mmCIF file of C-alpha atoms in Angstrom:
data_model
loop_
_atom_site.group_PDB
_atom_site.id
_atom_site.type_symbol
_atom_site.label_atom_id
_atom_site.label_comp_id
_atom_site.label_asym_id
_atom_site.label_seq_id
_atom_site.Cartn_x
_atom_site.Cartn_y
_atom_site.Cartn_z
ATOM 1 C CA ASN B 1 128.131 85.875 154.635
ATOM 2 C CA ALA B 2 127.211 84.858 151.068
ATOM 3 C CA GLY B 3 123.461 84.326 151.645
ATOM 4 C CA VAL B 4 121.860 81.977 149.113
ATOM 5 C CA THR B 5 124.154 80.853 146.303
ATOM 6 C CA GLN B 6 122.828 79.223 143.161
ATOM 7 C CA THR B 7 124.931 77.582 140.482
ATOM 8 C CA PRO B 8 125.040 77.688 137.553
ATOM 9 C CA LYS B 9 123.567 81.063 136.563
ATOM 10 C CA PHE B 10 122.813 79.909 133.008
ATOM 11 C CA GLN B 11 122.520 76.485 131.423
ATOM 12 C CA VAL B 12 121.421 75.091 128.083
ATOM 13 C CA LEU B 13 120.400 71.447 127.884
ATOM 14 C CA LYS B 14 119.129 69.117 125.223
ATOM 15 C CA THR B 15 115.864 67.275 125.684
ATOM 16 C CA GLY B 16 116.415 64.127 127.708
ATOM 17 C CA GLN B 17 119.587 65.269 129.437
ATOM 18 C CA SER B 18 119.806 65.360 133.199
ATOM 19 C CA MET B 19 121.348 67.953 135.451
ATOM 20 C CA THR B 20 121.418 69.273 138.986
ATOM 21 C CA LEU B 21 120.868 72.869 140.005
ATOM 22 C CA GLN B 22 122.818 73.655 143.126
ATOM 23 C CA CYS B 23 121.640 75.777 146.025
ATOM 24 C CA ALA B 24 123.607 76.505 149.175
ATOM 25 C CA GLN B 25 122.984 78.854 152.097
ATOM 26 C CA ASP B 26 125.284 79.826 154.945
ATOM 27 C CA MET B 27 122.683 81.288 157.306
ATOM 28 C CA ASN B 28 121.785 78.038 159.102
ATOM 29 C CA HIS B 29 118.236 78.278 157.754
ATOM 30 C CA GLU B 30 116.008 75.258 158.293
ATOM 31 C CA TYR B 31 113.547 76.026 155.523
ATOM 32 C CA MET B 32 114.592 75.902 151.869
ATOM 33 C CA SER B 33 112.551 75.874 148.692
ATOM 34 C CA TRP B 34 112.718 75.881 144.913
ATOM 35 C CA TYR B 35 110.514 78.032 142.679
ATOM 36 C CA ARG B 36 110.268 78.351 138.954
ATOM 37 C CA GLN B 37 109.410 81.604 137.206
ATOM 38 C CA ASP B 38 107.772 81.529 133.811
ATOM 39 C CA PRO B 39 106.710 84.560 131.752
ATOM 40 C CA GLY B 40 103.310 85.792 132.863
ATOM 41 C CA MET B 41 103.058 83.163 135.604
ATOM 42 C CA GLY B 42 104.818 84.594 138.642
ATOM 43 C CA LEU B 43 106.794 82.185 140.834
ATOM 44 C CA ARG B 44 105.501 78.710 141.587
ATOM 45 C CA LEU B 45 106.768 76.344 144.277
ATOM 46 C CA ILE B 46 108.381 73.120 143.040
ATOM 47 C CA HIS B 47 109.678 71.441 146.217
ATOM 48 C CA TYR B 48 110.530 72.514 149.714
ATOM 49 C CA SER B 49 112.348 71.228 152.782
ATOM 50 C CA VAL B 50 111.762 72.032 156.453
ATOM 51 C CA GLY B 51 115.063 70.547 157.563
ATOM 52 C CA ALA B 52 117.781 68.031 156.759
ATOM 53 C CA GLY B 53 116.249 64.756 155.611
ATOM 54 C CA ILE B 54 112.761 66.204 155.116
ATOM 55 C CA THR B 55 111.371 67.248 151.748
ATOM 56 C CA ASP B 56 107.918 67.665 150.253
ATOM 57 C CA GLN B 57 106.224 68.626 147.017
ATOM 58 C CA GLY B 58 104.971 72.038 146.101
ATOM 59 C CA GLU B 59 102.597 73.160 143.381
ATOM 60 C CA VAL B 60 104.558 71.933 140.326
ATOM 61 C CA PRO B 61 106.808 68.991 141.364
ATOM 62 C CA ASN B 62 106.578 66.749 138.278
ATOM 63 C CA GLY B 63 109.896 66.148 136.541
ATOM 64 C CA TYR B 64 111.988 67.288 139.509
ATOM 65 C CA ASN B 65 113.647 65.544 142.432
ATOM 66 C CA VAL B 66 115.204 67.020 145.556
ATOM 67 C CA SER B 67 117.123 65.837 148.584
ATOM 68 C CA ARG B 68 118.361 67.540 151.736
ATOM 69 C CA SER B 69 121.302 65.705 153.253
ATOM 70 C CA THR B 70 122.677 68.796 155.014
ATOM 71 C CA THR B 71 121.194 72.000 156.377
ATOM 72 C CA GLU B 72 123.234 74.053 153.923
ATOM 73 C CA ASP B 73 122.477 72.372 150.581
ATOM 74 C CA PHE B 74 119.269 71.755 148.657
ATOM 75 C CA PRO B 75 119.950 70.573 145.090
ATOM 76 C CA LEU B 76 117.221 70.309 142.438
ATOM 77 C CA ARG B 77 117.542 67.491 139.924
ATOM 78 C CA LEU B 78 116.033 67.268 136.471
ATOM 79 C CA LEU B 79 116.111 63.600 135.546
ATOM 80 C CA SER B 80 115.132 63.924 131.874
ATOM 81 C CA ALA B 81 114.881 67.527 130.748
ATOM 82 C CA ALA B 82 111.875 68.599 128.673
ATOM 83 C CA PRO B 83 111.295 71.883 126.798
ATOM 84 C CA SER B 84 108.458 72.660 129.253
ATOM 85 C CA GLN B 85 111.100 72.965 131.967
ATOM 86 C CA THR B 86 112.659 75.983 130.282
ATOM 87 C CA SER B 87 112.379 78.581 133.016
ATOM 88 C CA VAL B 88 114.188 80.659 135.582
ATOM 89 C CA TYR B 89 114.702 78.758 138.825
ATOM 90 C CA PHE B 90 114.998 80.397 142.230
ATOM 91 C CA CYS B 91 116.131 78.866 145.468
ATOM 92 C CA ALA B 92 115.022 80.486 148.725
ATOM 93 C CA SER B 93 115.731 79.954 152.414
ATOM 94 C CA SER B 94 114.472 81.216 155.762
ATOM 95 C CA TYR B 95 114.610 80.316 159.451
ATOM 96 C CA SER B 96 111.124 78.868 159.133
ATOM 97 C CA ASN B 97 108.173 78.850 156.817
ATOM 98 C CA MET B 98 106.445 81.484 158.885
ATOM 99 C CA GLY B 99 105.688 84.748 157.214
ATOM 100 C CA ASN B 100 107.453 86.711 159.922
ATOM 101 C CA GLN B 101 110.712 85.180 158.786
ATOM 102 C CA PRO B 102 111.754 86.783 155.507
ATOM 103 C CA GLN B 103 112.757 84.503 152.693
ATOM 104 C CA HIS B 104 116.169 85.059 151.156
ATOM 105 C CA PHE B 105 116.319 84.359 147.433
ATOM 106 C CA GLY B 106 119.269 83.351 145.318
ATOM 107 C CA ASP B 107 120.012 85.161 142.067
ATOM 108 C CA GLY B 108 118.321 82.503 139.954
ATOM 109 C CA THR B 109 119.362 80.015 137.281
ATOM 110 C CA ARG B 110 118.157 80.550 133.721
ATOM 111 C CA LEU B 111 117.660 77.138 132.159
ATOM 112 C CA SER B 112 116.899 76.534 128.479
ATOM 113 C CA ILE B 113 115.921 73.111 127.158
ATOM 114 C CA LEU B 114 116.327 72.625 123.421
ATOM 115 C CA ALA P 1 93.860 77.183 147.866
ATOM 116 C CA GLN P 2 94.953 80.767 147.756
ATOM 117 C CA THR P 3 95.062 82.976 144.673
ATOM 118 C CA VAL P 4 96.726 86.329 144.159
ATOM 119 C CA THR P 5 95.684 88.627 141.334
ATOM 120 C CA GLN P 6 97.577 91.601 139.975
ATOM 121 C CA SER P 7 95.351 93.223 137.395
ATOM 122 C CA GLN P 8 97.913 95.647 135.963
ATOM 123 C CA PRO P 9 100.485 93.841 133.783
ATOM 124 C CA GLU P 10 102.358 97.083 133.068
ATOM 125 C CA MET P 11 102.434 100.590 134.489
ATOM 126 C CA SER P 12 104.544 103.673 134.049
ATOM 127 C CA VAL P 13 105.129 106.737 136.201
ATOM 128 C CA GLN P 14 107.087 109.935 135.862
ATOM 129 C CA GLU P 15 110.100 110.324 138.076
ATOM 130 C CA ALA P 16 109.209 111.942 141.434
ATOM 131 C CA GLU P 17 105.514 111.121 141.016
ATOM 132 C CA THR P 18 103.434 108.645 143.014
ATOM 133 C CA VAL P 19 102.141 105.345 141.690
ATOM 134 C CA THR P 20 99.890 102.654 143.157
ATOM 135 C CA LEU P 21 100.071 98.983 142.220
ATOM 136 C CA SER P 22 97.007 96.836 142.845
ATOM 137 C CA CYS P 23 96.757 93.372 144.341
ATOM 138 C CA THR P 24 93.768 91.316 145.381
ATOM 139 C CA TYR P 25 93.777 87.857 146.910
ATOM 140 C CA ASP P 26 91.385 85.116 147.778
ATOM 141 C CA THR P 27 91.688 82.967 150.880
ATOM 142 C CA SER P 28 89.627 81.361 153.601
ATOM 143 C CA GLU P 29 92.415 81.892 156.135
ATOM 144 C CA SER P 30 92.009 84.500 158.829
ATOM 145 C CA ASN P 31 95.685 84.885 159.718
ATOM 146 C CA TYR P 32 98.256 85.362 157.012
ATOM 147 C CA TYR P 33 101.056 87.550 155.707
ATOM 148 C CA LEU P 34 101.177 89.616 152.550
ATOM 149 C CA PHE P 35 104.290 90.799 150.751
ATOM 150 C CA TRP P 36 105.469 92.941 147.915
ATOM 151 C CA TYR P 37 108.643 91.781 146.180
ATOM 152 C CA LYS P 38 110.645 93.778 143.667
ATOM 153 C CA GLN P 39 112.521 92.102 140.817
ATOM 154 C CA PRO P 40 114.812 94.502 138.923
ATOM 155 C CA PRO P 41 116.412 93.547 135.613
ATOM 156 C CA SER P 42 119.208 91.921 137.614
ATOM 157 C CA ARG P 43 116.625 89.212 138.434
ATOM 158 C CA GLN P 44 117.103 89.397 142.204
ATOM 159 C CA MET P 45 113.981 88.995 144.341
ATOM 160 C CA ILE P 46 113.979 91.797 146.903
ATOM 161 C CA LEU P 47 111.460 92.065 149.723
ATOM 162 C CA VAL P 48 109.940 95.555 149.658
ATOM 163 C CA ILE P 49 107.332 95.443 152.397
ATOM 164 C CA ARG P 50 105.388 92.988 154.545
ATOM 165 C CA GLN P 51 101.958 93.158 156.170
ATOM 166 C CA GLU P 52 100.574 90.917 158.891
ATOM 167 C CA ALA P 53 96.846 90.384 158.472
ATOM 168 C CA TYR P 54 96.035 90.763 162.159
ATOM 169 C CA LYS P 55 97.582 94.237 162.226
ATOM 170 C CA GLN P 56 95.163 96.946 161.165
ATOM 171 C CA GLN P 57 97.895 99.535 160.722
ATOM 172 C CA ASN P 58 99.233 99.723 157.188
ATOM 173 C CA ALA P 59 102.917 98.922 156.817
ATOM 174 C CA THR P 60 105.350 101.571 155.581
ATOM 175 C CA GLU P 61 109.007 101.398 154.534
ATOM 176 C CA ASN P 62 110.426 104.779 153.581
ATOM 177 C CA ARG P 63 108.820 105.673 150.201
ATOM 178 C CA PHE P 64 106.804 102.457 150.094
ATOM 179 C CA SER P 65 103.478 102.004 151.835
ATOM 180 C CA VAL P 66 100.524 99.674 151.542
ATOM 181 C CA ASN P 67 96.782 100.051 151.704
ATOM 182 C CA PHE P 68 95.582 96.839 153.311
ATOM 183 C CA GLN P 69 91.828 96.269 153.201
ATOM 184 C CA LYS P 70 91.231 92.881 154.841
ATOM 185 C CA ALA P 71 87.490 92.726 154.246
ATOM 186 C CA ALA P 72 87.957 93.550 150.584
ATOM 187 C CA LYS P 73 91.018 91.272 150.350
ATOM 188 C CA SER P 74 92.984 94.064 148.782
ATOM 189 C CA PHE P 75 96.658 94.908 149.268
ATOM 190 C CA SER P 76 97.936 97.770 147.123
ATOM 191 C CA LEU P 77 101.448 99.206 147.083
ATOM 192 C CA LYS P 78 102.050 102.946 146.890
ATOM 193 C CA ILE P 79 105.434 104.213 145.785
ATOM 194 C CA SER P 80 106.015 107.894 146.533
ATOM 195 C CA ASP P 81 108.651 110.105 144.919
ATOM 196 C CA SER P 82 109.349 107.438 142.276
ATOM 197 C CA GLN P 83 112.988 106.982 141.340
ATOM 198 C CA LEU P 84 114.605 105.456 138.277
ATOM 199 C CA GLY P 85 115.838 102.594 140.446
ATOM 200 C CA ASP P 86 112.238 101.636 141.146
ATOM 201 C CA THR P 87 111.941 100.326 137.585
ATOM 202 C CA ALA P 88 111.265 96.607 138.069
ATOM 203 C CA MET P 89 108.701 93.836 138.156
ATOM 204 C CA TYR P 90 106.676 93.926 141.342
ATOM 205 C CA PHE P 91 105.102 90.785 142.743
ATOM 206 C CA CYS P 92 102.414 90.554 145.368
ATOM 207 C CA ALA P 93 102.619 87.382 147.486
ATOM 208 C CA PHE P 94 100.630 85.633 150.206
ATOM 209 C CA ILE P 95 101.383 83.011 152.834
ATOM 210 C CA PRO P 96 99.045 81.631 155.496
ATOM 211 C CA TYR P 97 100.139 81.903 159.099
ATOM 212 C CA SER P 98 99.780 78.166 159.671
ATOM 213 C CA GLY P 99 98.495 74.959 158.160
ATOM 214 C CA ALA P 100 99.474 73.009 155.079
ATOM 215 C CA GLY P 101 99.620 76.097 152.857
ATOM 216 C CA SER P 102 102.046 77.890 155.160
ATOM 217 C CA TYR P 103 104.968 76.287 153.364
ATOM 218 C CA GLN P 104 104.209 78.011 150.103
ATOM 219 C CA LEU P 105 104.401 81.613 149.034
ATOM 220 C CA THR P 106 101.660 82.212 146.459
ATOM 221 C CA PHE P 107 102.660 84.913 143.980
ATOM 222 C CA GLY P 108 100.692 87.077 141.625
ATOM 223 C CA LYS P 109 101.765 87.313 137.984
ATOM 224 C CA GLY P 110 103.519 90.617 138.524
ATOM 225 C CA THR P 111 103.296 94.240 137.421
ATOM 226 C CA LYS P 112 106.059 95.701 135.290
ATOM 227 C CA LEU P 113 106.730 99.245 136.483
ATOM 228 C CA SER P 114 108.696 101.694 134.382
ATOM 229 C CA VAL P 115 109.844 104.991 135.864
ATOM 230 C CA ILE P 116 110.229 107.617 133.147
ATOM 231 C CA PRO P 117 112.837 110.383 133.527
#
């Protein structure tokens, strides 16, 4: 049981490049989400999904796309990277969005945009 | 919208002593959950303790306990017998029980705790 797996762990991009951050979970969780963590800002929700085929925006969605074709995978796409997207990105999953279901976090991806 | 405030950016405590981390929040919801997460240097997000707003009894998990004051919208974390492994960033977080906001954990900005040998 691997839990929530994020790849890559580190990535450096140039401004304007695109890339996909991968997130996979093997716990059959319906709810998955992406957060970004910036210094002094805590974690902020980018996008979330309540099940395969269903996604919605969080607090800071601009510049990011997501899709959920399977229960297991929830990739985050940066279409044209900008220095403001330099951050640490966390994927999380849980059985539901309810607070009585603990969220399982991946180990994070540190992304630097030059 | 909900807000979570952690007023102590950094704290330190001597090993084996007790320390309390503060958290206040603002919400119009009556039912919600509150959490403390620990983030060690390894960057993992680890759930420390959870409190359900409709429960008056304060949650405890071994050396970790909370002081939940619903009327004051306060949710502090007490760490007893501090250990070196407690050195980490600690985040307070909030999620409503239901409604549109229930899909989003709202985090405070964190408190960096250092345990000194």
